[in-house]
Coordinates of C-alpha atoms and ligand atoms in Angstrom, one line a residue:
X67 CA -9.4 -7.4 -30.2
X68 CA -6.1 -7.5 -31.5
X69 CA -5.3 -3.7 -32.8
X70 CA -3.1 -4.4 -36.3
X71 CA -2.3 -0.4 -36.8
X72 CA 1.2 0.4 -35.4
X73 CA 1.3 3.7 -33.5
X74 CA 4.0 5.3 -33.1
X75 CA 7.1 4.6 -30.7
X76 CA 7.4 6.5 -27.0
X77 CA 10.7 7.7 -26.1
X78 CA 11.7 6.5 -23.2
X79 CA 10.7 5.0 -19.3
X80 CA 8.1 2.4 -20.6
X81 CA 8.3 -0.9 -22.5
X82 CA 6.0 -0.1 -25.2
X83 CA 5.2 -1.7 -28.4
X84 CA 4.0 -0.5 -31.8
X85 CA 0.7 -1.3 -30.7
X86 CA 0.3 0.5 -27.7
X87 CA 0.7 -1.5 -25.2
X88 CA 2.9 -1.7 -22.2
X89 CA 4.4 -4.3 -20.7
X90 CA 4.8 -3.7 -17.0
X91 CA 4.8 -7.5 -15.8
X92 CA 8.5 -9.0 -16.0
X93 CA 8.8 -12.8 -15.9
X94 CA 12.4 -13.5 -15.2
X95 CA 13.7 -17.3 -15.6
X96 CA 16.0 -17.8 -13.2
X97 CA 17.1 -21.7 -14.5
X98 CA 16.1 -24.1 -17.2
X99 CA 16.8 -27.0 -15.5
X100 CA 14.0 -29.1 -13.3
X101 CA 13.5 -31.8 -11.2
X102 CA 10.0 -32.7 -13.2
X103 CA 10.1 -34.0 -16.1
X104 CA 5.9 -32.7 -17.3
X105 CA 4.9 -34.4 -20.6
X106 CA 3.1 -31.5 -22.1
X107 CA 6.6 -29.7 -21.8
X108 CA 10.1 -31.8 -21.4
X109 CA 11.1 -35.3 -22.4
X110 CA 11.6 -37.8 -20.2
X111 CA 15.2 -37.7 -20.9
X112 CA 15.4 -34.2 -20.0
X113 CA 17.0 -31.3 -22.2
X114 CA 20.8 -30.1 -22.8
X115 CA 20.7 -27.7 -19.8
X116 CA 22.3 -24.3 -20.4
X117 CA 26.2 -24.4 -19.8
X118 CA 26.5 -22.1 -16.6
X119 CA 28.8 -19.4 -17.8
X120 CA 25.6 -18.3 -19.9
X121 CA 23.4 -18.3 -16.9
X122 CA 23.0 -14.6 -15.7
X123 CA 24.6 -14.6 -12.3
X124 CA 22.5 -13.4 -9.2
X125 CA 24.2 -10.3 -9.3
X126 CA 23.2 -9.7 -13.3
X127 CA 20.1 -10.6 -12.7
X128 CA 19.2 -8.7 -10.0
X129 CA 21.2 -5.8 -12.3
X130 CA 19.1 -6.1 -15.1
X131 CA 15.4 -6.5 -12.9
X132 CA 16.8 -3.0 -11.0
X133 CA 17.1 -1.2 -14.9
X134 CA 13.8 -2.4 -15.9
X135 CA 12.0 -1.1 -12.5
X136 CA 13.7 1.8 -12.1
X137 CA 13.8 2.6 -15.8
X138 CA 11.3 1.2 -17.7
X139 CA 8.4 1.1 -15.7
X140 CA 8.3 -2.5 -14.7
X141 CA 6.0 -3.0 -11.2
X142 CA 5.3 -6.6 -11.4
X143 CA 8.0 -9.6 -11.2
X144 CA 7.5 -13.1 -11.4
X145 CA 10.1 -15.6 -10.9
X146 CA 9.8 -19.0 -13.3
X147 CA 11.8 -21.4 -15.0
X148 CA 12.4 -24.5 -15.2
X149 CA 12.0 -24.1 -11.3
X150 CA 13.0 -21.2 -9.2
X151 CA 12.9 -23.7 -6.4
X152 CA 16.1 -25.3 -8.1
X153 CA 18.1 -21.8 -8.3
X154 CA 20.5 -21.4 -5.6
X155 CA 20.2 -18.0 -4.8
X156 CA 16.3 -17.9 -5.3
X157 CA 15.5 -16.1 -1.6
X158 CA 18.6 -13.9 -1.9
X159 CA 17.4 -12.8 -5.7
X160 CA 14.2 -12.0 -4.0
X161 CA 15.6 -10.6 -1.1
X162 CA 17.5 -8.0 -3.3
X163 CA 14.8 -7.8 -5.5
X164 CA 12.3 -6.6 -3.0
X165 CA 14.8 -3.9 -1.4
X166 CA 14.4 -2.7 -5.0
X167 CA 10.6 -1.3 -4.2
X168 CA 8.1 -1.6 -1.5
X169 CA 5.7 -1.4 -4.4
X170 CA 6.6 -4.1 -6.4
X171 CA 4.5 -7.1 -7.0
X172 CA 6.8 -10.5 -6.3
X173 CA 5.7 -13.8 -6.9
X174 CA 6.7 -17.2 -8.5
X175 CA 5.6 -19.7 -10.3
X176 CA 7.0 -23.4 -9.1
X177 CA 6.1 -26.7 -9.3
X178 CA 5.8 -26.6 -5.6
X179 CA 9.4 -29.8 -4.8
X180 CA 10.6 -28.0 -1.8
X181 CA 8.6 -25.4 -1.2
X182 CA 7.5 -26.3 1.5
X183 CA 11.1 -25.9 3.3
X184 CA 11.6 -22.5 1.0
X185 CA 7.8 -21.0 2.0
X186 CA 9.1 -19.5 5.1
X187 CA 12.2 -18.0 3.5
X188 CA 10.4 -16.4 0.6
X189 CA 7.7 -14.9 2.5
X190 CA 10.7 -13.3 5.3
X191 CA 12.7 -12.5 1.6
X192 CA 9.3 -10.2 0.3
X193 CA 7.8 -12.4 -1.7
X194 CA 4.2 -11.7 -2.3
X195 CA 2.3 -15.3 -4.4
X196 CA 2.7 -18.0 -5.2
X197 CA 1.4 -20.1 -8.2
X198 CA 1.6 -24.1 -7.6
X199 CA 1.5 -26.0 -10.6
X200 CA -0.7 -29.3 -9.9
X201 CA -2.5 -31.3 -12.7
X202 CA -4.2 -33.8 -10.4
X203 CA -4.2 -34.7 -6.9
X204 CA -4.4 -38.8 -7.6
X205 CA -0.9 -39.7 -7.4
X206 CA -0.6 -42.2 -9.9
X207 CA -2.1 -39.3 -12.5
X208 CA 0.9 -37.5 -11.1
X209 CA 3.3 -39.8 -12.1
X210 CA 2.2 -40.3 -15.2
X211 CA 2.5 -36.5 -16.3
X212 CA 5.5 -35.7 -14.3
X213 CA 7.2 -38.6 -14.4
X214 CA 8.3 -38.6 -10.9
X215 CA 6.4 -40.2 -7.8
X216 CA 6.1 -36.9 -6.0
X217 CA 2.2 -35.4 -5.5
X218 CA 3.2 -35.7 -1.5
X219 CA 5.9 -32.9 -1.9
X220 CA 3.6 -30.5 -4.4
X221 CA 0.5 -30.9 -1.5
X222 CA 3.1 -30.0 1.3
X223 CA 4.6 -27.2 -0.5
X224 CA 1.0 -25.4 -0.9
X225 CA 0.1 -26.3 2.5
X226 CA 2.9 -23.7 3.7
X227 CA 3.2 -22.1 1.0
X228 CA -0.4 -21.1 2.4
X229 CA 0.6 -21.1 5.9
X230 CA 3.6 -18.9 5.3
X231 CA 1.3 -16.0 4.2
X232 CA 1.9 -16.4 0.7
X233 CA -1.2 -16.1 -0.5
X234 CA -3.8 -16.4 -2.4
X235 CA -1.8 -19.4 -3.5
X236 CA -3.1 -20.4 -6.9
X237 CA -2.9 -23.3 -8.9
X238 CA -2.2 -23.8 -12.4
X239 CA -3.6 -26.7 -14.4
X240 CA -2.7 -27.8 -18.1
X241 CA -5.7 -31.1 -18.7
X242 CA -4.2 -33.8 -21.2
X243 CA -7.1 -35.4 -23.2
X244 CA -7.4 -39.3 -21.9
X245 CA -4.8 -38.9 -19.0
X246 CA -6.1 -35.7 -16.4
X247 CA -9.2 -34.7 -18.6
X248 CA -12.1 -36.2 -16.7
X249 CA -10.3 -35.2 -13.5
X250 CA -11.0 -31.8 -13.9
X251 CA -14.2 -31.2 -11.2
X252 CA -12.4 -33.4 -8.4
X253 CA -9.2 -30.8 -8.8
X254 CA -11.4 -28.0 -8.2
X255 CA -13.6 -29.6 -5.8
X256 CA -10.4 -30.2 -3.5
X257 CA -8.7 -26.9 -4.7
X258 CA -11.8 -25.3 -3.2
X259 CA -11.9 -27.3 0.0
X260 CA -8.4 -26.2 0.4
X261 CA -8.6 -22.5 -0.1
X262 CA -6.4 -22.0 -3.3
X263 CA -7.5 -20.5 -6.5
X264 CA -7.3 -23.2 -9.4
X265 CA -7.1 -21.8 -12.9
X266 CA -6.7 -24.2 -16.1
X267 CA -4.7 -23.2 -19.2
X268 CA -5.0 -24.5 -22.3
X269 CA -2.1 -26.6 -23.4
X270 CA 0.3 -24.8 -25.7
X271 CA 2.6 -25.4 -29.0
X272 CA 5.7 -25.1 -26.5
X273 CA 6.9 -28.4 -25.5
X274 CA 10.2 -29.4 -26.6
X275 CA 9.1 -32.7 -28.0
X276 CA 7.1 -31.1 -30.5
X277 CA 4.1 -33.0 -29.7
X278 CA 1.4 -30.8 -29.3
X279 CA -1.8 -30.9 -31.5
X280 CA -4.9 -28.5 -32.6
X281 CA -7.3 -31.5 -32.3
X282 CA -5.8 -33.3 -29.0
X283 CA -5.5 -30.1 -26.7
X284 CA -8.8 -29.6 -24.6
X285 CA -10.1 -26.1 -25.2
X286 CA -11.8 -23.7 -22.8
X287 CA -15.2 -24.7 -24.3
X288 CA -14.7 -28.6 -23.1
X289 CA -13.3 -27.6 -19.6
X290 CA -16.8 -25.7 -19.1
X291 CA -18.8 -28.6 -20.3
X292 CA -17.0 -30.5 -18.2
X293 CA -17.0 -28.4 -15.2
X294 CA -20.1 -27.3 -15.5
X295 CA -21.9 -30.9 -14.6
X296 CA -20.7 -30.7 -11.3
X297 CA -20.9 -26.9 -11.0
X298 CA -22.6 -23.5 -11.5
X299 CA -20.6 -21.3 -12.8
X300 CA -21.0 -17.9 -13.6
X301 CA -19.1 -15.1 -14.8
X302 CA -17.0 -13.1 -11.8
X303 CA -17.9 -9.1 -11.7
X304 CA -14.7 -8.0 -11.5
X305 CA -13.0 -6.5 -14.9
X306 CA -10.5 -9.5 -16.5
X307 CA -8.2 -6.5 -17.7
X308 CA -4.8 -7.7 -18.7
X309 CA -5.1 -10.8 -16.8
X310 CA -5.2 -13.8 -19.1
X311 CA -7.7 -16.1 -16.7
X312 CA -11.3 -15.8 -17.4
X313 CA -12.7 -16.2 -13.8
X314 CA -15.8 -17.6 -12.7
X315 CA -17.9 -18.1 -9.2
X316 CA -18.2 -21.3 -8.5
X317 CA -21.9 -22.2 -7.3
X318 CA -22.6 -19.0 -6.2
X319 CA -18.8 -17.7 -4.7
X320 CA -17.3 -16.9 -3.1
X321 CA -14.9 -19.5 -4.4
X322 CA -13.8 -19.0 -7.9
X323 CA -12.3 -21.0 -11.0
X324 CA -10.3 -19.1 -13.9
X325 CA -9.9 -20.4 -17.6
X326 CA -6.6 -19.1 -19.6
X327 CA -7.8 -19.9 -22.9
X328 CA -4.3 -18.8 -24.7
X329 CA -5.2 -21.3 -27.7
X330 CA -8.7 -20.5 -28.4
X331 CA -9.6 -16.9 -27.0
X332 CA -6.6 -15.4 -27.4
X333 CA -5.6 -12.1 -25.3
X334 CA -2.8 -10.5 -27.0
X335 CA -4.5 -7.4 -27.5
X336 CA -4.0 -6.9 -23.6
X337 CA -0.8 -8.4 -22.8
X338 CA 1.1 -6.4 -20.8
X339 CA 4.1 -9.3 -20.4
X340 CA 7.9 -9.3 -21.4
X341 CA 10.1 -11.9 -20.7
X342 CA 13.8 -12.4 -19.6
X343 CA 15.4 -15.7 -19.8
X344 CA 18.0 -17.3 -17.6
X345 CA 21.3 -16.5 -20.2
X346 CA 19.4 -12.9 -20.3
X347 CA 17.6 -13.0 -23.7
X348 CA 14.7 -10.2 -23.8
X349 CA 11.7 -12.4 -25.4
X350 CA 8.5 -10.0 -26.0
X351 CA 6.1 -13.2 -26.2
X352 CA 6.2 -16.3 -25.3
X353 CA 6.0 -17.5 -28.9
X354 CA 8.6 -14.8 -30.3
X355 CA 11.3 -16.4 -32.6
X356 CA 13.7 -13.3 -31.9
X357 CA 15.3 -12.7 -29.1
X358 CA 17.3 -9.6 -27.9
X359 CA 20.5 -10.2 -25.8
X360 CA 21.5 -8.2 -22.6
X361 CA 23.9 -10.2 -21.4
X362 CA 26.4 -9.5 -23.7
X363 CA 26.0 -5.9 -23.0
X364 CA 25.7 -6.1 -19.8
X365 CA 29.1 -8.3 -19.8
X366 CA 31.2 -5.6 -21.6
X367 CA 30.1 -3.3 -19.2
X368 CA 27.1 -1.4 -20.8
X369 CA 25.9 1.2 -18.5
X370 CA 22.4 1.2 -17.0
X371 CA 20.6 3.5 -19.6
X372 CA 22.2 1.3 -22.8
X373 CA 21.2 -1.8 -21.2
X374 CA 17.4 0.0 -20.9
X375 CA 17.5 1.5 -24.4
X376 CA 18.5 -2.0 -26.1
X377 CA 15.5 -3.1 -24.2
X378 CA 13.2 -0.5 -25.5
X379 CA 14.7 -1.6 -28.8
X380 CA 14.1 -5.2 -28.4
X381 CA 10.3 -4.4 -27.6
X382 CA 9.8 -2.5 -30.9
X383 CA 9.3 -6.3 -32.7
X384 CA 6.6 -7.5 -30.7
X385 CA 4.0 -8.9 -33.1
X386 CA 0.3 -8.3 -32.4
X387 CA -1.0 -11.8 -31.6
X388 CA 0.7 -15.1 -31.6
X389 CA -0.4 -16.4 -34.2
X390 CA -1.4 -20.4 -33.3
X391 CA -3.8 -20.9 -35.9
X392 CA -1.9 -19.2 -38.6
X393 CA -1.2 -21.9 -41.2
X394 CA 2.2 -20.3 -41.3
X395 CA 2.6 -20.6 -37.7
X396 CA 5.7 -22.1 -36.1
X397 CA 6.6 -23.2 -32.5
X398 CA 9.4 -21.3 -31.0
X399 CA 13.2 -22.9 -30.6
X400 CA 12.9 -22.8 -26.9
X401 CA 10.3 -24.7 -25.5
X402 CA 8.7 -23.2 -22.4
X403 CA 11.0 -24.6 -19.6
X404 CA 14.0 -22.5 -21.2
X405 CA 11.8 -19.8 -21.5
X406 CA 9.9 -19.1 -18.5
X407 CA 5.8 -19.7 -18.3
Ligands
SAM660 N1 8.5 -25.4 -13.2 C1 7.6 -24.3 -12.8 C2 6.1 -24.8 -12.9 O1 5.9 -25.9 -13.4 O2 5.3 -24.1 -12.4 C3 7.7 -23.1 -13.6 C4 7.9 -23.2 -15.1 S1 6.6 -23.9 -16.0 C5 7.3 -23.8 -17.6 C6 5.4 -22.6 -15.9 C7 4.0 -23.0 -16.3 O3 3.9 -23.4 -17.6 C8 3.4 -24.2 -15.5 O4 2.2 -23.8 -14.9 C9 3.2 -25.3 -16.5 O5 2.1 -26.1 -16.2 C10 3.0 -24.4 -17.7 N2 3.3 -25.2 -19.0 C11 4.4 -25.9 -19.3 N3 4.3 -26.4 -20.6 C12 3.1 -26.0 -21.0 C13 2.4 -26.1 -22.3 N4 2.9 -26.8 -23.3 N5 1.2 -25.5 -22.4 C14 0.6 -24.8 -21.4 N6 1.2 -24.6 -20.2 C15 2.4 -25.2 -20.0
SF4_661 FE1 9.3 -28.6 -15.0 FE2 7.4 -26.8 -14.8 FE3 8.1 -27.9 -17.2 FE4 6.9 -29.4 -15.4 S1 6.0 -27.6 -16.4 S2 8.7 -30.0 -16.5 S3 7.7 -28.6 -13.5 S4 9.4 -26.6 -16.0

């Protein structure tokens, strides 16, 4: 349940919102550009790409992950985009990242074009995960979604992404009603046969296009129905916490499948995210419409507890849910590939 009371504000070292809850899981996007073009989130044409003087460099980046580790209690990082893969200094930004604290949780969530020439690199660098996303392993579905003729690369890149020790890999799955839908059970019969951990999420208000639609996403409920005439499934013991997937055994474990029902089970009342885009915008959802700039700041030389107070600051808005079926609802400026999923 969402709580709607607002408590009052801590002082310092944590992220917390008016609602009480913490965010301790940073998702940094490290670029908005990428080599898919995904229906359910860029046009085919591609987007106006952020000019690069307002892309934080590696050293500002790496800057601002150090202030909200060692300042405002931040033990979880994932890197996203657009793709990481594309960032140039992706293993070094990890590297440095990593030398930050042993403790940290790393990972990073790719569309898998390269990574199997990167695994290697970002395993030696500290990286902990990986998430793959993958829709559909028939290769014509592929191009459909993506746009580019390139399944071959995504099924390499979890093959050593696997091999390279950076696992559990998991895979993320958005199903498009008429184009992936029905594909559903043969993605996690051959996730399964593979070893990876394949979660669906529900498709979101965040493509650039402006395209998405209450009555043509596939909900939760339908990916059960679905799944469950091939499968049994049954609910997994362990607590779901702040983690947004609903995770269930799959005919008896220990395989399992999770369910990220953002749309229709929303789990605001646990989110424990913040977000920091590549020109270094704080964003405390993924469907905020404000934004809170660092870079600026951090240009004109703010010191290291100004650049964690402004973020502190910028938390303080976070609204209690997201707010889809709000009639008053409306879909961020940024779609998700400039602001990191
Ligand atoms: N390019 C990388 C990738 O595809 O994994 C990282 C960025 S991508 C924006 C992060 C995740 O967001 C992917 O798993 C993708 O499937 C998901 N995504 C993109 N648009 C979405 C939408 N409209 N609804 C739900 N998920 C979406
Ligand atoms: Fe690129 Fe990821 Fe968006 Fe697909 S979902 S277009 S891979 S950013």
């Amino acid at each position: 349940m969402v709580e709607t009371t607002p408590r009052p504000q801590p002082t310092t070292g944590q992220l917390v919102d008016r609602f009480g809850r913490v965010a301790t899981d940073l998702r940094v996007s490290l670029t908005d550009r990428c080599n898919l073009r995904c229906s359910y989130c860029m046009p085919a044409d591609g987007l106006d790409w952020l000019p690069n003087e307002r892309v934080l460099t590696d050293d500002e980046v790496v800057r601002l992950i150090r202030v909200a580790v060692e300042r405002l209690g931040i033990r979880e990082v994932r890197f996203t985009g657009g793709e990481p893969l594309v960032r140039r200094g992706l293993v070094d930004i990890v590297r440095r990242t990593r030398e930050l604290s042993p403790d940290l949780e790393l990972s990073i969530t790719t569309n898998g074009l390269g990574l199997a020439r990167t695994a290697p690199a970002l395993k030696a660098a500290g990286l902990d995960r990986v998430n793959v996303s993958l829709d559909t392993i028939r290769a014509e579905t592929f191009a459909e979604i993506t746009r580019r003729d390139r399944l071959h690369d995504v099924v390499a890149g979890l093959k050593e992404a696997a091999d390279a020790g950076l696992g559990p890999v998991k895979i993320n799955a958005v199903l498009l009603r008429g184009v992936n839908d029905q594909q559903a059970p043969e993605l996690l019969a051959w996730a399964i046969d593979m070893g990876y951990e394949l979660r669906f999420i529900e498709q979101m208000p965040l493509d650039a296009q402006h395209g998405w639609s209450r009555d043509g996403m596939v909900t939760a409920d339908e990916i059960f129905t679905m799944l469950e005439r091939e499968f049994t499934l049954a609910p997994a013991s362990e607590p779901r916490g702040s983690a947004p997937a609903e995770l269930f055994t799959v005919d008896g474990g220990p395989a399992t499948v999770g369910v990220i029902a953002s749309v229709t089970r929303p789990f605001c009342g646990d989110c424990d995210r913040v977000r920091l885009t590549a020109d270094g915008q704080v964003r405390d959802c993924l469907f905020a419409r404000k934004e809170s700039d660092l870079r600026t700041p951090l240009r004109d030389g703010a010191p290291d507890e100004e650049l964690a107070r402004l973020w502190t600051v910028a938390m303080a808005g976070k609204r209690a849910g997201h707010g889809i079926d709000d009639p008053t609802f409306l879909q961020p400026d940024r779609p998700m590939s400039a602001i990191g999923g």
